[in-house]
Coordinates of C-alpha atoms and ligand atoms in Angstrom, one line a residue:
M1 CA 21.5 86.2 19.4
M2 CA 18.7 85.9 16.9
R3 CA 18.1 82.5 15.3
T4 CA 16.4 83.8 12.2
V5 CA 18.8 84.9 9.5
V6 CA 16.9 86.5 6.7
A7 CA 14.6 88.8 8.6
A8 CA 11.9 90.5 6.6
M9 CA 12.5 88.1 3.7
T10 CA 9.3 86.8 2.5
I11 CA 9.4 84.4 -0.4
A12 CA 6.3 83.2 -2.1
F13 CA 6.5 79.5 -3.0
A14 CA 3.6 79.2 -5.3
G15 CA 2.0 75.8 -5.5
M16 CA 4.3 74.2 -3.0
S17 CA 2.8 71.8 -0.5
P18 CA 5.5 69.7 1.1
S19 CA 4.3 66.9 3.2
M20 CA 5.7 66.0 6.6
T21 CA 7.3 62.5 6.7
H22 CA 5.8 61.8 10.1
A23 CA 2.3 61.7 11.2
A24 CA 1.8 64.4 13.8
D25 CA -0.5 62.2 15.9
A26 CA 1.9 59.2 16.4
P27 CA 2.8 58.8 20.1
A28 CA 5.9 60.6 21.3
T29 CA 9.1 58.6 21.3
P30 CA 11.3 58.6 24.4
A31 CA 13.6 61.1 22.7
E32 CA 10.7 63.4 21.9
T33 CA 9.4 63.3 25.4
Q34 CA 12.9 63.9 26.8
A35 CA 13.4 66.9 24.5
L36 CA 10.3 68.7 25.8
D37 CA 11.2 67.8 29.4
I38 CA 14.7 69.2 29.1
A39 CA 13.4 72.3 27.4
K40 CA 10.8 73.0 30.1
R41 CA 13.3 72.4 32.9
A42 CA 15.9 74.6 31.2
I43 CA 13.4 77.5 30.8
A44 CA 12.7 77.5 34.5
F45 CA 16.4 78.4 35.3
R46 CA 16.7 82.2 35.2
S47 CA 20.0 82.2 33.2
V48 CA 20.1 86.0 32.7
A49 CA 23.3 88.0 33.1
G50 CA 23.6 89.9 36.4
P51 CA 22.6 89.2 40.1
G52 CA 21.0 85.8 40.5
N53 CA 22.2 84.4 37.2
Q54 CA 21.4 80.7 37.2
T55 CA 23.4 79.8 34.1
P56 CA 25.9 77.7 36.3
Q57 CA 23.0 75.8 37.8
L58 CA 21.5 75.2 34.4
A59 CA 24.8 73.9 33.1
A60 CA 24.9 71.5 36.1
Y61 CA 21.4 70.3 35.3
L62 CA 22.3 69.7 31.7
K63 CA 25.4 67.8 32.7
S64 CA 23.4 65.5 34.9
V65 CA 21.1 64.7 32.0
L66 CA 24.0 63.9 29.7
V67 CA 25.7 61.7 32.4
A68 CA 22.4 59.9 33.0
G69 CA 22.3 59.3 29.2
G70 CA 25.7 57.7 29.1
F71 CA 28.2 60.6 28.8
A72 CA 31.3 60.1 31.1
T73 CA 31.4 62.6 33.9
D74 CA 35.0 63.4 33.3
E75 CA 34.2 64.2 29.6
I76 CA 32.0 67.1 30.7
S77 CA 33.5 70.3 32.0
I78 CA 31.7 73.3 33.5
T79 CA 33.9 76.4 33.8
P80 CA 32.7 79.3 35.8
V81 CA 33.4 82.8 34.4
D82 CA 32.3 85.8 36.4
D83 CA 28.5 85.3 37.2
T84 CA 28.1 82.7 34.4
A85 CA 29.6 79.4 33.2
Y86 CA 30.1 77.4 30.0
M87 CA 29.9 73.7 29.4
I88 CA 31.9 71.5 27.1
A89 CA 30.8 67.8 26.8
R90 CA 32.7 65.3 24.7
W91 CA 31.5 62.1 23.1
P92 CA 34.8 60.4 22.2
G93 CA 35.1 59.1 18.6
T94 CA 36.7 55.9 17.6
D95 CA 39.5 57.7 15.7
P96 CA 41.6 59.8 18.1
K97 CA 43.3 61.4 15.1
A98 CA 40.1 62.8 13.6
K99 CA 39.3 66.4 14.4
P100 CA 36.1 67.0 16.4
L101 CA 32.7 67.9 15.2
V102 CA 31.4 70.7 17.5
I103 CA 27.7 71.5 18.2
S104 CA 27.6 75.0 19.4
G105 CA 24.8 76.8 21.4
H106 CA 24.2 79.0 24.4
I107 CA 22.2 78.6 27.5
D108 CA 21.9 82.2 28.7
V109 CA 18.9 84.2 27.7
V110 CA 17.9 87.9 27.3
E111 CA 16.4 89.5 30.4
A112 CA 12.6 89.1 30.6
K113 CA 10.4 91.3 32.8
P114 CA 7.5 89.1 34.1
A115 CA 5.2 92.1 34.5
D116 CA 5.3 92.7 30.7
W117 CA 4.6 89.1 29.7
Q118 CA 1.2 87.4 29.5
R119 CA 2.7 84.3 31.2
D120 CA 5.7 84.1 33.6
P121 CA 8.7 84.0 31.3
F122 CA 10.5 81.4 33.5
T123 CA 7.5 79.1 34.0
P124 CA 7.4 76.9 30.8
V125 CA 3.9 76.3 29.5
V126 CA 2.7 74.2 26.5
E127 CA -0.4 75.7 25.0
N128 CA -2.0 75.7 21.6
G129 CA 0.9 73.7 20.2
Y130 CA 3.5 76.1 21.4
L131 CA 6.1 75.9 24.2
F132 CA 6.1 79.3 25.8
G133 CA 8.9 80.8 27.9
R134 CA 12.1 82.8 27.7
G135 CA 14.5 80.7 25.7
A136 CA 11.7 78.8 23.8
T137 CA 13.1 80.2 20.6
D138 CA 16.5 81.5 21.6
M139 CA 17.6 78.8 22.3
K140 CA 16.9 76.4 25.1
F141 CA 14.4 74.4 23.1
D142 CA 17.1 73.9 20.3
A143 CA 19.6 72.8 22.9
A144 CA 17.2 70.3 24.5
I145 CA 16.3 68.8 21.1
A146 CA 19.9 68.4 20.1
M147 CA 20.7 66.8 23.5
A148 CA 17.8 64.4 23.2
A149 CA 18.9 63.4 19.6
L150 CA 22.4 62.8 20.8
L151 CA 21.3 60.7 23.7
Q152 CA 19.0 58.6 21.4
M153 CA 22.0 58.0 19.1
K154 CA 23.9 56.8 22.2
R155 CA 21.1 54.5 23.2
E156 CA 21.1 53.0 19.7
G157 CA 24.8 52.2 20.0
F158 CA 26.0 54.8 17.4
R159 CA 29.7 55.3 17.5
P160 CA 31.1 58.5 15.9
R161 CA 34.4 58.3 14.2
R162 CA 35.4 61.8 15.3
D163 CA 34.6 63.3 18.7
I164 CA 31.3 65.0 18.9
I165 CA 31.6 68.0 21.2
L166 CA 28.5 69.7 22.6
E167 CA 29.2 73.1 24.0
F168 CA 27.0 75.8 25.4
S169 CA 28.3 79.3 26.1
G170 CA 27.0 81.3 29.0
D171 CA 27.0 84.9 27.9
E172 CA 26.2 84.9 24.2
E173 CA 23.5 87.5 24.7
T174 CA 25.8 89.9 26.4
R175 CA 29.6 90.0 26.5
M176 CA 30.5 86.8 24.7
K177 CA 33.5 86.2 27.0
T178 CA 32.6 82.5 27.4
S179 CA 32.0 82.3 23.6
A180 CA 35.6 83.6 22.9
L181 CA 37.0 81.1 25.5
I182 CA 35.3 78.1 24.1
A183 CA 36.4 78.9 20.5
E184 CA 39.9 79.3 21.7
K185 CA 39.8 75.9 23.3
L186 CA 38.1 74.2 20.4
K187 CA 40.0 75.9 17.5
N188 CA 41.2 72.5 16.3
A189 CA 37.7 71.5 15.4
E190 CA 36.9 70.1 11.9
M191 CA 33.6 72.0 11.7
V192 CA 31.1 73.8 14.0
L193 CA 27.3 73.4 13.7
N194 CA 25.8 76.4 15.4
I195 CA 22.3 75.4 16.4
D196 CA 21.6 79.1 17.2
G197 CA 21.7 80.1 13.6
G198 CA 20.0 79.3 10.3
G199 CA 16.6 77.8 10.4
G200 CA 13.3 77.2 8.6
H201 CA 10.6 79.6 7.6
L202 CA 6.9 78.7 7.9
A203 CA 4.2 80.5 5.9
E204 CA 1.5 82.1 8.0
D205 CA -0.7 79.0 7.2
G206 CA 2.0 76.8 8.8
K207 CA 3.4 75.4 5.6
P208 CA 7.3 75.0 5.5
Q209 CA 8.6 77.5 2.9
F210 CA 12.4 77.3 2.9
F211 CA 15.4 76.5 5.1
T212 CA 18.6 78.5 5.1
W213 CA 21.9 77.6 6.7
Q214 CA 24.1 80.4 7.8
G215 CA 27.5 80.4 6.3
A216 CA 28.6 83.9 7.0
E217 CA 27.9 86.9 9.2
K218 CA 28.8 90.6 9.0
T219 CA 31.5 91.9 11.3
Y220 CA 30.3 94.5 13.8
A221 CA 32.4 97.6 14.4
D222 CA 32.0 101.0 16.1
F223 CA 34.2 104.0 15.1
E224 CA 34.3 107.1 17.2
L225 CA 34.8 110.4 15.3
T226 CA 36.1 113.4 17.3
V227 CA 36.8 117.0 16.4
T228 CA 38.4 119.3 19.0
N229 CA 38.7 123.1 18.9
P230 CA 40.1 125.6 21.4
G231 CA 36.6 126.9 22.0
G232 CA 35.8 130.4 23.1
H233 CA 33.0 132.9 23.4
S234 CA 30.1 132.3 21.1
S235 CA 29.8 136.0 20.4
A236 CA 33.1 135.8 18.6
P237 CA 32.8 132.9 16.1
R238 CA 35.8 131.5 14.3
K239 CA 36.0 129.9 10.9
L240 CA 36.6 126.5 12.5
N241 CA 33.7 125.1 14.6
A242 CA 33.9 121.5 15.9
I243 CA 30.2 120.8 15.4
N244 CA 30.3 122.2 11.8
Q245 CA 33.4 120.2 10.9
L246 CA 32.0 117.0 12.3
S247 CA 28.6 117.5 10.6
A248 CA 30.3 118.1 7.2
A249 CA 32.2 114.8 7.7
L250 CA 29.1 112.9 8.7
V251 CA 27.2 114.2 5.6
R252 CA 30.0 113.0 3.4
I253 CA 30.0 109.6 5.1
G254 CA 26.2 109.4 4.9
N255 CA 26.4 109.9 1.1
Y256 CA 29.1 107.3 0.6
R257 CA 28.6 103.8 -0.6
F258 CA 31.1 101.1 -0.1
T259 CA 31.9 99.0 -3.2
P260 CA 29.3 96.2 -3.3
Q261 CA 30.7 92.7 -2.8
V262 CA 29.6 89.1 -3.2
N263 CA 30.9 85.8 -1.8
D264 CA 30.0 82.2 -2.4
V265 CA 27.3 82.3 0.3
T266 CA 25.6 85.5 -0.8
R267 CA 25.9 84.6 -4.5
T268 CA 24.1 81.3 -3.9
F269 CA 21.6 83.0 -1.7
F270 CA 20.7 85.5 -4.4
V271 CA 20.5 82.9 -7.2
E272 CA 18.2 80.7 -5.0
A273 CA 16.1 83.5 -3.6
A274 CA 15.5 85.0 -7.1
K275 CA 13.7 81.7 -8.1
H276 CA 11.0 82.6 -5.7
K277 CA 10.7 86.3 -6.4
T278 CA 9.3 88.2 -9.4
G279 CA 9.8 91.5 -11.1
A280 CA 12.6 94.0 -10.5
I281 CA 13.9 92.4 -7.3
A282 CA 14.3 89.0 -8.9
D283 CA 16.1 90.5 -11.9
A284 CA 18.3 92.5 -9.6
M285 CA 19.2 89.4 -7.5
R286 CA 20.2 87.4 -10.6
A287 CA 22.1 90.3 -12.1
F288 CA 24.0 91.1 -8.9
A289 CA 24.9 87.4 -8.4
K290 CA 26.4 87.5 -11.9
N291 CA 28.1 90.9 -11.6
P292 CA 28.3 92.7 -8.3
A293 CA 29.3 95.9 -10.2
D294 CA 25.9 96.0 -12.0
E295 CA 24.7 99.5 -11.1
K296 CA 21.0 98.9 -11.9
A297 CA 20.9 95.8 -9.7
I298 CA 22.8 97.6 -6.9
A299 CA 20.3 100.4 -7.0
V300 CA 17.3 98.0 -6.5
L301 CA 18.9 95.9 -3.8
A302 CA 20.4 98.9 -1.9
A303 CA 16.9 100.5 -1.7
D304 CA 15.5 97.4 0.0
P305 CA 16.3 97.3 3.8
A306 CA 16.0 93.5 3.6
Y307 CA 18.9 93.3 1.1
V308 CA 21.1 96.4 1.5
G309 CA 23.1 94.6 4.2
Q310 CA 23.6 91.6 1.9
I311 CA 25.5 93.5 -0.8
G312 CA 28.4 94.9 1.0
T313 CA 29.7 96.9 4.0
T314 CA 27.3 99.4 5.5
C315 CA 28.2 102.2 7.9
V316 CA 25.8 104.5 9.5
A317 CA 25.9 107.3 12.1
T318 CA 24.2 106.2 15.3
M319 CA 25.1 108.7 18.0
V320 CA 26.3 112.3 18.1
S321 CA 27.2 114.8 20.8
G322 CA 29.0 118.1 21.0
G323 CA 29.5 121.3 22.8
H324 CA 29.4 122.1 26.5
A325 CA 27.5 125.3 26.9
L326 CA 24.7 127.2 25.1
N327 CA 26.9 130.3 24.8
A328 CA 30.3 128.8 24.1
L329 CA 32.1 127.7 20.9
P330 CA 32.3 123.9 21.0
Q331 CA 35.6 122.5 22.2
R332 CA 34.6 119.0 21.2
A333 CA 32.1 117.1 19.0
T334 CA 31.9 113.4 18.7
A335 CA 29.9 110.8 16.7
N336 CA 29.6 107.1 16.5
I337 CA 29.6 105.3 13.2
N338 CA 28.3 101.8 13.4
C339 CA 29.5 99.5 10.6
R340 CA 28.4 96.0 9.5
I341 CA 31.4 94.9 7.6
F342 CA 31.3 92.4 4.7
P343 CA 33.1 89.1 5.7
G344 CA 36.8 89.1 4.9
V345 CA 37.2 92.9 5.1
K346 CA 39.3 94.2 8.0
P347 CA 37.8 96.8 10.2
A348 CA 41.0 98.9 10.0
A349 CA 40.6 99.1 6.2
V350 CA 37.0 100.3 6.7
M351 CA 38.1 102.9 9.2
A352 CA 40.8 104.1 6.8
E353 CA 38.3 104.4 4.0
L354 CA 35.9 106.3 6.2
S355 CA 38.7 108.7 7.1
R356 CA 39.4 109.3 3.5
V357 CA 35.7 110.0 2.8
A358 CA 35.5 112.4 5.8
A359 CA 38.3 114.3 4.0
D360 CA 39.2 116.5 7.0
P361 CA 42.4 115.8 9.0
A362 CA 40.7 117.5 12.0
V363 CA 38.3 114.6 12.3
A364 CA 40.1 111.9 14.4
F365 CA 39.0 108.3 14.1
K366 CA 39.2 105.6 16.8
D367 CA 38.0 102.0 16.7
V368 CA 35.9 101.6 19.9
T369 CA 34.4 98.2 19.0
E370 CA 33.8 95.9 22.0
G371 CA 33.0 92.2 22.0
S372 CA 33.5 91.5 18.3
V373 CA 36.2 90.1 16.1
P374 CA 36.6 90.2 12.3
N375 CA 35.6 87.0 10.5
D376 CA 35.5 85.6 7.0
A377 CA 32.7 83.7 5.4
S378 CA 32.9 79.9 5.9
P379 CA 33.7 78.0 2.8
V380 CA 30.7 76.3 1.1
R381 CA 31.9 72.9 2.0
A382 CA 30.5 70.0 -0.1
D383 CA 30.3 67.6 2.9
F384 CA 28.3 70.0 5.0
V385 CA 26.0 71.0 2.1
A386 CA 25.4 67.4 1.2
A387 CA 24.6 66.4 4.9
V388 CA 22.3 69.3 5.6
T389 CA 20.5 68.9 2.3
K390 CA 20.0 65.2 3.0
A391 CA 18.8 65.8 6.6
M392 CA 16.3 68.4 5.4
A393 CA 15.1 66.2 2.5
K394 CA 14.3 63.4 5.0
T395 CA 12.4 65.7 7.3
Y396 CA 10.9 68.4 5.1
P397 CA 10.8 66.9 1.6
G398 CA 10.8 69.4 -1.3
V399 CA 11.6 72.4 0.9
P400 CA 14.4 74.4 -0.7
V401 CA 17.7 74.5 1.2
F402 CA 20.2 77.3 0.6
P403 CA 22.8 79.4 2.4
S404 CA 22.5 82.9 3.9
M405 CA 24.6 85.5 5.5
A406 CA 23.4 87.0 8.8
A407 CA 23.6 90.7 9.5
G408 CA 23.9 90.1 13.3
A409 CA 26.6 88.4 15.3
S410 CA 26.6 84.9 16.7
D411 CA 29.0 82.5 18.4
S412 CA 30.2 81.4 14.9
M413 CA 32.1 84.7 14.7
W414 CA 34.6 83.4 17.4
F415 CA 35.2 80.1 15.5
R416 CA 35.5 81.8 12.1
Y417 CA 38.0 84.2 13.6
H418 CA 40.2 81.1 14.2
G419 CA 39.5 79.8 10.7
V420 CA 37.2 77.0 11.8
P421 CA 34.2 76.6 9.4
S422 CA 31.0 77.3 11.2
Y423 CA 27.5 76.8 9.9
G424 CA 24.2 78.0 11.5
A425 CA 22.1 74.9 11.1
S426 CA 19.1 75.0 13.5
P427 CA 16.3 72.8 12.2
M428 CA 13.6 74.8 13.9
F429 CA 10.8 76.2 11.7
L430 CA 9.0 79.4 12.7
K431 CA 6.5 81.7 11.2
E432 CA 7.7 85.3 10.9
S433 CA 4.8 86.4 13.1
D434 CA 5.9 83.9 15.8
D435 CA 9.5 85.1 16.1
F436 CA 9.7 86.6 19.5
S437 CA 13.3 85.9 20.3
H438 CA 14.6 88.6 22.7
G439 CA 11.0 89.9 22.9
L440 CA 7.8 89.3 24.8
N441 CA 5.8 86.0 25.0
E442 CA 8.6 84.0 23.3
R443 CA 7.2 80.7 21.9
T444 CA 8.1 77.9 19.5
P445 CA 5.8 75.2 18.0
V446 CA 6.3 71.8 19.7
A447 CA 5.7 70.2 16.3
N448 CA 9.3 71.0 15.6
I449 CA 10.5 68.2 18.0
R450 CA 9.9 65.2 15.8
P451 CA 11.5 66.4 12.5
A452 CA 14.3 68.2 14.4
I453 CA 15.4 65.0 16.1
A454 CA 15.3 63.1 12.8
Y455 CA 17.3 65.9 11.2
Y456 CA 20.0 65.9 14.0
R457 CA 20.4 62.1 13.8
S458 CA 20.9 62.3 10.0
L459 CA 23.2 65.3 10.1
L460 CA 25.3 64.2 13.1
T461 CA 25.7 60.7 11.7
D462 CA 26.9 62.0 8.4
L463 CA 29.3 64.7 9.7
S464 CA 30.9 62.6 12.5
R465 CA 31.9 59.8 10.2
Ligands
ZN1 ZN1 20.7 83.0 20.5

């Protein structure tokens, strides 16, 4: 969905001036030229859910590029699902017994209304160092660069030990039906690199600040609360009123705080992020990483919208309705409670806890979640951490690399649901002010191409061994 993971997180890296390993003005290599070409062509396909969805055509185009680059035709499948399609391409490894390394992405995009954009969203344009167009950030450019890197590795005669599988879902931005199907098919994978998650942050002056890889995400859930009464004439009120009962329960839930939690990913995140913060927030991060029951630390982090979601499950009322006439006692009142559940916690347990907090048997609870499955944090695997740290050190020397947990959902959820470790590991660096994924005038600096290709070659070489 969104490629940035730590939204609103601004870390001051005083005195840091990492140098790029490559001169920006060296002529483009064939892989770099190809990456931009694929990205531009991909943006021109209107791969938006609904009538005229060109995701199947885009998949066919990408397949043709892979076949031209040496992939066997029968190693690439495109499977239509409703108005969309998903693609799975396999580069066979030398060891048939080794479990595959999966590169995961999506090729659908969020709807874009041309009238609202400064440029046509489906006409790619390179201007002022940026590639503009729907999907420039989320995530056709990422997909194009990963493909160009793979094809360069093929040209160079690289032979992976384990299969490298490149898969693109076709409805990640909407129903995630293809995402679920792909994960089901590939649940034997050794590891998934989700190139739609994680990423680097640039300061507003363009300097790389830090890179986070995504090792966990919250589980999304919706619970519907309902109170029903016999109703009656509003001139003859009764003690029990569905709206009042529901309101009282919502107030109790609103005042409730779930027990704060920490896992390996968030503990490391807080320890690393604290190094670049000062004052109360830095102290709170350190203290919370050490002891998630530290009340003083919890109070500081819970008061900050950037971190409240990082310290445990949160639930919040998002919709409410009730009554059927101005002059009648309400027969029904309902509310939706939206929860972002800490990895590893089961939605049923959260619903039961909310029901206890509501403390009124008249309030009925129902899980109405759609398109989401519970998932645990991925383990902090030493082989992945070593490979991603090495790849970053080669391309952005001196830039800190650490894990993060996303508050939103991505295709990783479907793999983690099957117990497959999945890591958001996109090498794209963006300024916060340039992050227009899902929004208007989406754009990404083309200067990302060179380091990103070098990063992928390093990472994929190490992890497919
Ligand atoms: Zn995305």
